[in-house]
Tab-separated table of C-alpha atoms in Angstrom:
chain	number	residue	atom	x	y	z
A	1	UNK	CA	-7.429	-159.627	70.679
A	2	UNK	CA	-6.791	-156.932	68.287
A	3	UNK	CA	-3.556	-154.902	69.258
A	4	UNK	CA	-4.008	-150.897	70.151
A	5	UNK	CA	-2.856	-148.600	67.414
A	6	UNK	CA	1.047	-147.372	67.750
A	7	UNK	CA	0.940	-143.710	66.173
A	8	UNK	CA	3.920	-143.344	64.043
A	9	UNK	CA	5.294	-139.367	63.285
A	10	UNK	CA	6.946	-139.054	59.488
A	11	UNK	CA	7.976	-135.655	58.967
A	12	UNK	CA	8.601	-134.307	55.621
A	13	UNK	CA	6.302	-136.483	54.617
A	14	UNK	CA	5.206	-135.528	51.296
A	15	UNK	CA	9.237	-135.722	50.298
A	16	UNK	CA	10.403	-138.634	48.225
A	17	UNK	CA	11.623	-141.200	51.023
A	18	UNK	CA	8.195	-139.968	52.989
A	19	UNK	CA	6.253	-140.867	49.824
A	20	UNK	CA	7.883	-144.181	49.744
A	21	UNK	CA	7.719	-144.321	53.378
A	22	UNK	CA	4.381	-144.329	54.847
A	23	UNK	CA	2.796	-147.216	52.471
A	24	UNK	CA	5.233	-149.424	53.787
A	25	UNK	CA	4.189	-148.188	57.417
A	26	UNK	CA	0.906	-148.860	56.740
A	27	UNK	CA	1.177	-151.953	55.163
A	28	UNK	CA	3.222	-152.934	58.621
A	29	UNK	CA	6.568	-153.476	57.436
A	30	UNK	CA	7.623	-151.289	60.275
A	31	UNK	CA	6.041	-153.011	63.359
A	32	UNK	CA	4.607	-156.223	61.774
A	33	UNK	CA	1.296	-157.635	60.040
A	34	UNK	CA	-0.641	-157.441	62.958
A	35	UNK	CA	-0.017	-154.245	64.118
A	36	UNK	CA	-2.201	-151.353	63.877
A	37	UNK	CA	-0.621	-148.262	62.927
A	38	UNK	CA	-2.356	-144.211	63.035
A	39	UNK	CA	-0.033	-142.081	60.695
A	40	UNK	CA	1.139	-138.697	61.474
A	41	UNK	CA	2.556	-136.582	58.618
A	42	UNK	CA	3.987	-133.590	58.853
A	43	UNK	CA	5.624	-131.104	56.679
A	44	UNK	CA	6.240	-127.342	55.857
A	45	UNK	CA	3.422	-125.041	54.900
A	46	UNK	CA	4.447	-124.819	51.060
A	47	UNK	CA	4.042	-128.792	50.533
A	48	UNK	CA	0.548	-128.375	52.665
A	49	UNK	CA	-1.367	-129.529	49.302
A	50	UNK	CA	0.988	-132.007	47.925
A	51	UNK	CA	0.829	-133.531	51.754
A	52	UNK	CA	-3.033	-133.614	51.383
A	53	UNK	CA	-2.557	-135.502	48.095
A	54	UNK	CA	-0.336	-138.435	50.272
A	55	UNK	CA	-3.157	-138.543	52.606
A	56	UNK	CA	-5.603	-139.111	49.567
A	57	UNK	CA	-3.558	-141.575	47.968
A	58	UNK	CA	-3.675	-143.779	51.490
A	59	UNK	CA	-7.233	-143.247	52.198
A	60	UNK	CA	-7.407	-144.513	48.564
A	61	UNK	CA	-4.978	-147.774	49.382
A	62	UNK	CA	-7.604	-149.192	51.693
A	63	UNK	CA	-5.055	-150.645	54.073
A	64	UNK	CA	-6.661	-152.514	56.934
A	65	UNK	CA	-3.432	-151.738	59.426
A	66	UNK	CA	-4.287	-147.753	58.425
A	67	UNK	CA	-6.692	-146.807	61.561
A	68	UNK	CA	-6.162	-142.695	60.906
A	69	UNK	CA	-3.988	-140.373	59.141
A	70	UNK	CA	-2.751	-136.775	60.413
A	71	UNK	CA	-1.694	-134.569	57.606
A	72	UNK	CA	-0.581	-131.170	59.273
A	73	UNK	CA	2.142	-128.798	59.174
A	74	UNK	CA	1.750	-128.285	62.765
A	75	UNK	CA	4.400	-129.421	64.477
A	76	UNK	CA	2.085	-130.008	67.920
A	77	UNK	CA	-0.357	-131.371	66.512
A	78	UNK	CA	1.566	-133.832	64.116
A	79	UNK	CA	3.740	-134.845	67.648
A	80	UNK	CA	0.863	-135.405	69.688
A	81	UNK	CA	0.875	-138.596	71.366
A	82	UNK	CA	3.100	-140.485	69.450
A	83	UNK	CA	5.009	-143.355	69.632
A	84	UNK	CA	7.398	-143.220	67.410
A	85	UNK	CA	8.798	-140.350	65.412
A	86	UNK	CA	10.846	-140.824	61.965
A	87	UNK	CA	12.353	-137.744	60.750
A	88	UNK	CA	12.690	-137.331	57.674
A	89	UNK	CA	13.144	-133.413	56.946
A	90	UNK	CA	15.204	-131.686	56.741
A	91	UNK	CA	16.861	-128.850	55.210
A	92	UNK	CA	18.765	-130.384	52.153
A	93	UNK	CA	22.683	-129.069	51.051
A	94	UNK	CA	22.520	-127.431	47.393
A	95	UNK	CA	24.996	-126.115	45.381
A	96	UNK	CA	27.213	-123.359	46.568
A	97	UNK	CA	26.316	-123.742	49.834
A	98	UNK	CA	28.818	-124.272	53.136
A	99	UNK	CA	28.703	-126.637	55.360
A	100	UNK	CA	27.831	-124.178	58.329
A	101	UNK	CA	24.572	-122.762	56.291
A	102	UNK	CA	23.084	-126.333	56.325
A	103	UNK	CA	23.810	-126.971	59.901
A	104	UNK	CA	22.747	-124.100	60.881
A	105	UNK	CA	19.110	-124.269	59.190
A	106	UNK	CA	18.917	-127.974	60.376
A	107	UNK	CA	20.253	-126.767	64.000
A	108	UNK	CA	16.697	-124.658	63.813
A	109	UNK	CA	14.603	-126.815	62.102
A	110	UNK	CA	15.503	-129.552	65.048
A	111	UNK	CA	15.681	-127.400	68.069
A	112	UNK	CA	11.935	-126.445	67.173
A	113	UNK	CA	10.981	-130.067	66.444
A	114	UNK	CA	12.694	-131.409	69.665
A	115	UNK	CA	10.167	-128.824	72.163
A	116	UNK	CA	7.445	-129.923	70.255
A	117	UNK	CA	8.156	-133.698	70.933
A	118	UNK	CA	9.004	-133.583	74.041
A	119	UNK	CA	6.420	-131.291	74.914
A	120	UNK	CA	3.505	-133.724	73.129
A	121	UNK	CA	5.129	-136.885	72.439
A	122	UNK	CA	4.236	-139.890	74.500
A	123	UNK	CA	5.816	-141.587	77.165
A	124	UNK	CA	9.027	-143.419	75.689
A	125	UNK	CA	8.680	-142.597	72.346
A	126	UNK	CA	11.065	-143.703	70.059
A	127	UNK	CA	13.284	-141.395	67.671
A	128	UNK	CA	14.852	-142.640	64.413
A	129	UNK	CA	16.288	-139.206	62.380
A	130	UNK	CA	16.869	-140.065	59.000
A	131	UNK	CA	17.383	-136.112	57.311
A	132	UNK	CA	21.511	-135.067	57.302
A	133	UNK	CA	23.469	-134.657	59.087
A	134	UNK	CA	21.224	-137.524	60.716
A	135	UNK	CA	23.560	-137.736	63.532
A	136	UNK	CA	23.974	-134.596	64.769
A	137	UNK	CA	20.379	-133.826	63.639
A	138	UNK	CA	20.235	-136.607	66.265
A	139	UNK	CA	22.600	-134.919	69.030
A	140	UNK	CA	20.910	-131.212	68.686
A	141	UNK	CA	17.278	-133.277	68.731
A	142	UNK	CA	18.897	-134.875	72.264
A	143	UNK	CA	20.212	-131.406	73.585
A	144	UNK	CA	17.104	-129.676	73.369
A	145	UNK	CA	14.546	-132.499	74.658
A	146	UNK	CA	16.640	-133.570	77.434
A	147	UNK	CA	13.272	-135.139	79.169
A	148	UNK	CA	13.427	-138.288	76.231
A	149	UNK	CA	15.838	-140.575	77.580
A	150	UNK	CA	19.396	-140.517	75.278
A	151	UNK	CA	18.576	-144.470	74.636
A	152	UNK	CA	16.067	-143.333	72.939
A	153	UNK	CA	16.897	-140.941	69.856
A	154	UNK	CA	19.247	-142.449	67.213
A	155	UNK	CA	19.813	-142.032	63.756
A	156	UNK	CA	20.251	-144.587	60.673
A	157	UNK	CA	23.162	-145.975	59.635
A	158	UNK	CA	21.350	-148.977	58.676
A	159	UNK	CA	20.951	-148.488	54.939
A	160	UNK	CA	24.536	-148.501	55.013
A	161	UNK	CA	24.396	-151.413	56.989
A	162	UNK	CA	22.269	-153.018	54.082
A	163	UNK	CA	24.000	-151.318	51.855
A	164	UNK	CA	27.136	-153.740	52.214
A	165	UNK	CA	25.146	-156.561	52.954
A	166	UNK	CA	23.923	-156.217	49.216
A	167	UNK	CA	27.719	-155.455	48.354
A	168	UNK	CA	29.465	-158.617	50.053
A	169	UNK	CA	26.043	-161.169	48.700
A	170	UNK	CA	26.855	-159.578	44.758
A	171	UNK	CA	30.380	-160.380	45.608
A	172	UNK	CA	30.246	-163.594	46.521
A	173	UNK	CA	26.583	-164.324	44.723
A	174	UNK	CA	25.050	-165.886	47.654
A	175	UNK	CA	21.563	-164.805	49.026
A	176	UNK	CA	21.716	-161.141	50.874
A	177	UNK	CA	19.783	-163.227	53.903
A	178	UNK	CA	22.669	-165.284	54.281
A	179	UNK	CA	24.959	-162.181	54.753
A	180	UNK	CA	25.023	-160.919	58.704
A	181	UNK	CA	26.981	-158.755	60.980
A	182	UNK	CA	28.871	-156.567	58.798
A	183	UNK	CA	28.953	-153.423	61.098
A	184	UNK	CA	28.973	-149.066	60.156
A	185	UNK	CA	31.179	-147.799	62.365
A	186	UNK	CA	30.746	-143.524	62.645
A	187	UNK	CA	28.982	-141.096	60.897
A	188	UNK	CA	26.457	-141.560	58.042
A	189	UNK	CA	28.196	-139.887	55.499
A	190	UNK	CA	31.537	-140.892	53.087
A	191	UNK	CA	33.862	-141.537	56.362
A	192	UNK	CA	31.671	-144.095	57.614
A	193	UNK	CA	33.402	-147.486	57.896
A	194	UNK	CA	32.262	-150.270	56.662
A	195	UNK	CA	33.275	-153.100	58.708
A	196	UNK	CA	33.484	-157.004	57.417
A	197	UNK	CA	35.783	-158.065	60.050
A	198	UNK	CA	33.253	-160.076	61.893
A	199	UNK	CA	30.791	-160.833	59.319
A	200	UNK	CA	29.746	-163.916	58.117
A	201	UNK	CA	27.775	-166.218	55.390
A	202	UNK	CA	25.725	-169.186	55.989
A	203	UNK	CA	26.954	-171.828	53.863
A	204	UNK	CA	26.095	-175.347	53.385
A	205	UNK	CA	28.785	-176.174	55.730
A	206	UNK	CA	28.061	-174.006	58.494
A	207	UNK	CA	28.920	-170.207	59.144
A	208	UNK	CA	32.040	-168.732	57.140
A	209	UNK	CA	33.651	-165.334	57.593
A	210	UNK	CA	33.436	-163.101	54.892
A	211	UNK	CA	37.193	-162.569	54.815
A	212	UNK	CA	37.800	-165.932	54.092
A	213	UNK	CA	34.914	-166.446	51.224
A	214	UNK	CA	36.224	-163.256	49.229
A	215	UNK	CA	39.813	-164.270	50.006
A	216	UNK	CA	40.722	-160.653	48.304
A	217	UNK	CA	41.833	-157.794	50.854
A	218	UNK	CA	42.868	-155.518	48.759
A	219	UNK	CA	38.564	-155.430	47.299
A	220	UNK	CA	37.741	-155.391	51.351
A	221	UNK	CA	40.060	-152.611	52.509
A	222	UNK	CA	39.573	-150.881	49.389
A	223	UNK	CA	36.870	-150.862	46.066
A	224	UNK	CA	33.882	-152.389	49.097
A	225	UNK	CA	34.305	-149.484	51.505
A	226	UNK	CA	34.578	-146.798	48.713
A	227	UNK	CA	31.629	-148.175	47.187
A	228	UNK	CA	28.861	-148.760	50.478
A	229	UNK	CA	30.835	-145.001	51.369
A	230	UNK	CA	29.710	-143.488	48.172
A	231	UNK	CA	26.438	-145.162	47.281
A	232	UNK	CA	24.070	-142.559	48.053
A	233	UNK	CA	26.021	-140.444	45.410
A	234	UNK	CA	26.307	-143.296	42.856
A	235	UNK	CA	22.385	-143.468	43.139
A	236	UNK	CA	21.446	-139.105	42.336
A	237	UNK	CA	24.184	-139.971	39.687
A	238	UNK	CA	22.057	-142.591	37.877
A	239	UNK	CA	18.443	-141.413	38.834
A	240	UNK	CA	19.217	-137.769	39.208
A	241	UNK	CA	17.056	-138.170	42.893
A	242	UNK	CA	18.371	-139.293	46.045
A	243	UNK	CA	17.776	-142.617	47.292
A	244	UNK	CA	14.345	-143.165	48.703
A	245	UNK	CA	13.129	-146.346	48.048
A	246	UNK	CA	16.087	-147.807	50.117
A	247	UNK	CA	16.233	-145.581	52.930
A	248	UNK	CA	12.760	-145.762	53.539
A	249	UNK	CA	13.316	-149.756	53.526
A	250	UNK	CA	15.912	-148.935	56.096
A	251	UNK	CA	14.035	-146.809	58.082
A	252	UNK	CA	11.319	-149.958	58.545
A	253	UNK	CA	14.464	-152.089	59.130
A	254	UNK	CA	15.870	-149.907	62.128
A	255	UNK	CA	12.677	-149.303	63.789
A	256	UNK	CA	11.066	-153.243	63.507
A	257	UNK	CA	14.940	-154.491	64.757
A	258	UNK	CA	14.507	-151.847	67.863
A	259	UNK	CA	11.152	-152.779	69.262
A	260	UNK	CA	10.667	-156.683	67.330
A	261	UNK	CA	14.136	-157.285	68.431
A	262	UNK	CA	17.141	-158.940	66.112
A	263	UNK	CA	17.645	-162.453	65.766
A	264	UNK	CA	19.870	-164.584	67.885
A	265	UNK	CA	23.338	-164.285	66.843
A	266	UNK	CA	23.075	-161.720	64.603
A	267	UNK	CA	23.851	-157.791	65.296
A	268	UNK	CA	23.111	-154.202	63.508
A	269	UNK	CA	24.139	-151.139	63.061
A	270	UNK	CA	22.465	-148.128	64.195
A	271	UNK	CA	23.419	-144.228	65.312
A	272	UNK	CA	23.275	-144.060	69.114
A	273	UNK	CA	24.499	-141.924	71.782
A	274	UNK	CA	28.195	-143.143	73.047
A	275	UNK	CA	29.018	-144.436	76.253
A	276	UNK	CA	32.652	-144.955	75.498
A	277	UNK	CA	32.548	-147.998	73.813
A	278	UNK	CA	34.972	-148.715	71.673
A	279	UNK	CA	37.385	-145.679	72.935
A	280	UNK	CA	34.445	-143.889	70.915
A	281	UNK	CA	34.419	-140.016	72.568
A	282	UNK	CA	31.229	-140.007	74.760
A	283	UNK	CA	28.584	-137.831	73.859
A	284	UNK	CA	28.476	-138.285	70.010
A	285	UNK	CA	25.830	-140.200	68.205
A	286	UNK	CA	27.809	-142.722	66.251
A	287	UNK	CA	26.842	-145.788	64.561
A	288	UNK	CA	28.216	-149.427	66.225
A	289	UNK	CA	26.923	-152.965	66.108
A	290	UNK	CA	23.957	-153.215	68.893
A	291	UNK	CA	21.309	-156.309	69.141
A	292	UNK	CA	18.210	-155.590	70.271
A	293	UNK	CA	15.456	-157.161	73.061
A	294	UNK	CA	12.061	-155.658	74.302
A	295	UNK	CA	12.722	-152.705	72.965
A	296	UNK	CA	16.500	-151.335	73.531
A	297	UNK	CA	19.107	-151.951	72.029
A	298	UNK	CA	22.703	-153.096	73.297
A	299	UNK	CA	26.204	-151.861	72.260
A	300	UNK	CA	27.886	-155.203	71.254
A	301	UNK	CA	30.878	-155.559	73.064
A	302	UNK	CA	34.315	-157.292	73.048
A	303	UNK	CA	34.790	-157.285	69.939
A	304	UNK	CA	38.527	-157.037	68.218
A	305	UNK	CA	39.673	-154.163	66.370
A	306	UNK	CA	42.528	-154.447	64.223
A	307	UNK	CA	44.573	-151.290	63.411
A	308	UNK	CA	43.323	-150.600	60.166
A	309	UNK	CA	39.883	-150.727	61.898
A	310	UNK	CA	40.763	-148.246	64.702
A	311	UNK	CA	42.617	-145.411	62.087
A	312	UNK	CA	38.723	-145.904	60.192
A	313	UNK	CA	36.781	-145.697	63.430
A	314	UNK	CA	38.752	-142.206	64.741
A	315	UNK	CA	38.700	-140.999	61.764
A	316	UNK	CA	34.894	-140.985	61.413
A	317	UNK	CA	34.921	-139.623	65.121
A	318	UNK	CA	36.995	-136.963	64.496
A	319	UNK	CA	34.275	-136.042	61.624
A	320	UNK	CA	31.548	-135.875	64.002
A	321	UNK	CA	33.467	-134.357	66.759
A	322	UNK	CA	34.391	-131.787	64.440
A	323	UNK	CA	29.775	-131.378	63.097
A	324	UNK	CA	29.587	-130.859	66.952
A	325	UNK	CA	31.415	-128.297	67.504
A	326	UNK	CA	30.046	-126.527	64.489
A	327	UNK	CA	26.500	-127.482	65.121
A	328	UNK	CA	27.066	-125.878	68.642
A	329	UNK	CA	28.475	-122.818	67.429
A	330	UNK	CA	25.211	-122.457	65.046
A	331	UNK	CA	23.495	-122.668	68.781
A	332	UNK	CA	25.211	-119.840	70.204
C-alpha cells in the first residue's frame, strides 16, 4: 500500500539552506524512503524566477518520492494544506544594523506568515523555524496563530546538537554514531550551552561518559563550548556563506526525530515552548533534551545540573527573556 503524500512548506526556498534543502526532502531524508512527499516553496516576489529555476532543477531530478511541487510567493497558497512547515526566511542581520531593526522586520515577516498558516495549514501541522532569531521567530509565530497547539511550533537547535556530536567524535576519534545525548541548552545563538554532562560513547566495553573518555575539563568547560557556540561564524569565515549544507541536514534530522521518533535510550535537542522544566521561565522557546514517540516530543526529565550548568542555562534564558521583550515591543 503506497503511503498518501505529506506536503512539506520550505519558505525562502530559493535561499542557500532551501537550495540544499528540498533535494534532501525529496529524496526522503526528512520522513523516510517510503514516504511520499508534495513540496511547497515559497519565497519573496524578487527571487520569483530564481524559485522557478529550483522547481526546474527538481522536475529535472526525477525523484520518485517528488509527487508535486508549489513554487509561489503566495503565502496562502504556499500554506495550503500542509503538513509540515520549515521556515527558512527570514530577514537576515547585515552590517550596521541593530538588533531591534532585525527583530522588528522578522516580527512582520512572521506575524504575516503565522495568519496564513493557521488560516490554511492542516490539522496538526508541524512547525520547525530555522531563520534567526529561530526562537523567538518561533514565539511571535506561536503568539499570532494561537489555534496550532504550542507542542507544535519549535525551532532548531539541533545542528548545534550535531554540531558537538561532530566536536566530542574528532576529539576522541571515534565514529560520530557512537556519540549520543550531548544536550543545547537555550537559545540558538553564541550563549547556547553545550552540554556533555550526560553524554556518552559506545565503546567496545559498553557505554562510557564523555567526561571520562576526554578526561580534560578544562577542553569541556572551555575550547568545546566556544567552538559548537561559534561554529556558524567559523563556517561564513572560511566559505564567506553561511552554513547550509548542515542546517539543512539538521532540519531533516529535527523533523524525521519528531514524527519517526528517536531511538531508545537516546535523547535530542530541540527549541520548544517551556513548561518550567528545568527552573526554565515558562513561556520562552528554549532548546532542552526531549525524546520523541508518535509524533511529540517529551522534555527529558530528572536530570542533574551541576552549578556550572545552571550559571550556562540562566544565562542563555536571560538572552531570550531579554529577545522577548524586544520582539514584543516591535509588536506594539
Amino acid at each position: 500500500m503506497s503511503k498518501d503524500p505529506v506536503r512539506v512548506l520550505v519558505t525562502g526556498a530559493a535561499g542557500q539552506i532551501g537550495y540544499a534543502l528540498v533535494p534532501m526532502i525529496a529524496r526522503g531524508v526528512m520522513l523516510g524512503p517510503d514516504q511520499p512527499v508534495i513540496l511547497h516553496m515559497l519565497d519573496i516576489p524578487p527571487a520569483a524566477e530564481a524559485l522557478n529555476g529550483v522547481k526546474m532543477e527538481l522536475v529535472d531530478a526525477a525523484f520518485p518520492l517528488l509527487k508535486g511541487v508549489v513554487a509561489t510567493t503566495d503565502a496562502v497558497e504556499a500554506c495550503t494544506g500542509v503538513n509540515v512547515a520549515v521556515m527558512v526566511g527570514g530577514f537576515p542581520r547585515k552590517e550596521g544594523m541593530e538588533r531591534k531593526d532585525v527583530m522588528s522586520k522578522n516580527v512582520s515577516i512572521y506575524k504575516s506568515q503565522s495568519s496564513a498558516l493557521e488560516a490554511h495549514a492542516a490539522p496538526n501541522c508541524k512547525v520547525l523555524v530555522v531563520a534567526n532569531p529561530a526562537n523567538t521567530n518561533a514565539l511571535i509565530l506561536k503568539e499570532f496563530a494561537p489555534s496550532i497547539p504550542a507542542k507544535n511550533i519549535t525551532c532548531l537547535t539541533r545542528l548545534d546538537h550535531n554540531r558537538a556530536l561532530g566536536q566530542i567524535s574528532e576529539r576522541l576519534n571515534v565514529q560520530v554514531s557512537d556519540v549520543k545525548n550531548v544536550i543545547i541548552w537555550g537559545n540558538h545563538s553564541s550563549t547556547q550551552y553545550p552540554d556533555v554532562s550526560h553524554a556518552t560513547v559506545k565503546t567496545p566495553s559498553g557505554q562510557k561518559p564523555v567526561h571520562e573518555l576526554v578526561s580534560n575539563d578544562d577542553w569541556l568547560k572551555g575550547e568545546f563550548i566556544k567552538t559548537v557556540q561559534q561554529r556558524g561564524a567559523a563556517i561564513i569565515k572560511a566559505r564567506k556563506l553561511s552554513s547550509a549544507l548542515s542546517a539543512a541536514s539538521a532540519a531533516c534530522d529535527h523533523i524525521r526525530d519528531w514524527v519517526v521518533g528517536t531511538p531508545e535510550g537516546t535523547w535530542v535537542s530541540m527549541g520548544v515552548y517551556s513548561d518550567g522544566s528545568y527552573n526554565v521561565p515558562a513561556g520562552l522557546i528554549y532548546s532542552f533534551p526531549v525524546t520523541c514517540r508518535a509524533g511529540e516530543w517529551t522534555i527529558v526529565q530528572g536530570l542533574s545540573v551541576d552549578e556550572f550548568s545552571r550559571k550556562k542555562m540562566d544565562a542563555t534564558a536571560e538572552e531570550l527573556t531579554e529577545e522577548k521583550a524586544l520582539a514584543y515591543s516591535c509588536l506594539s
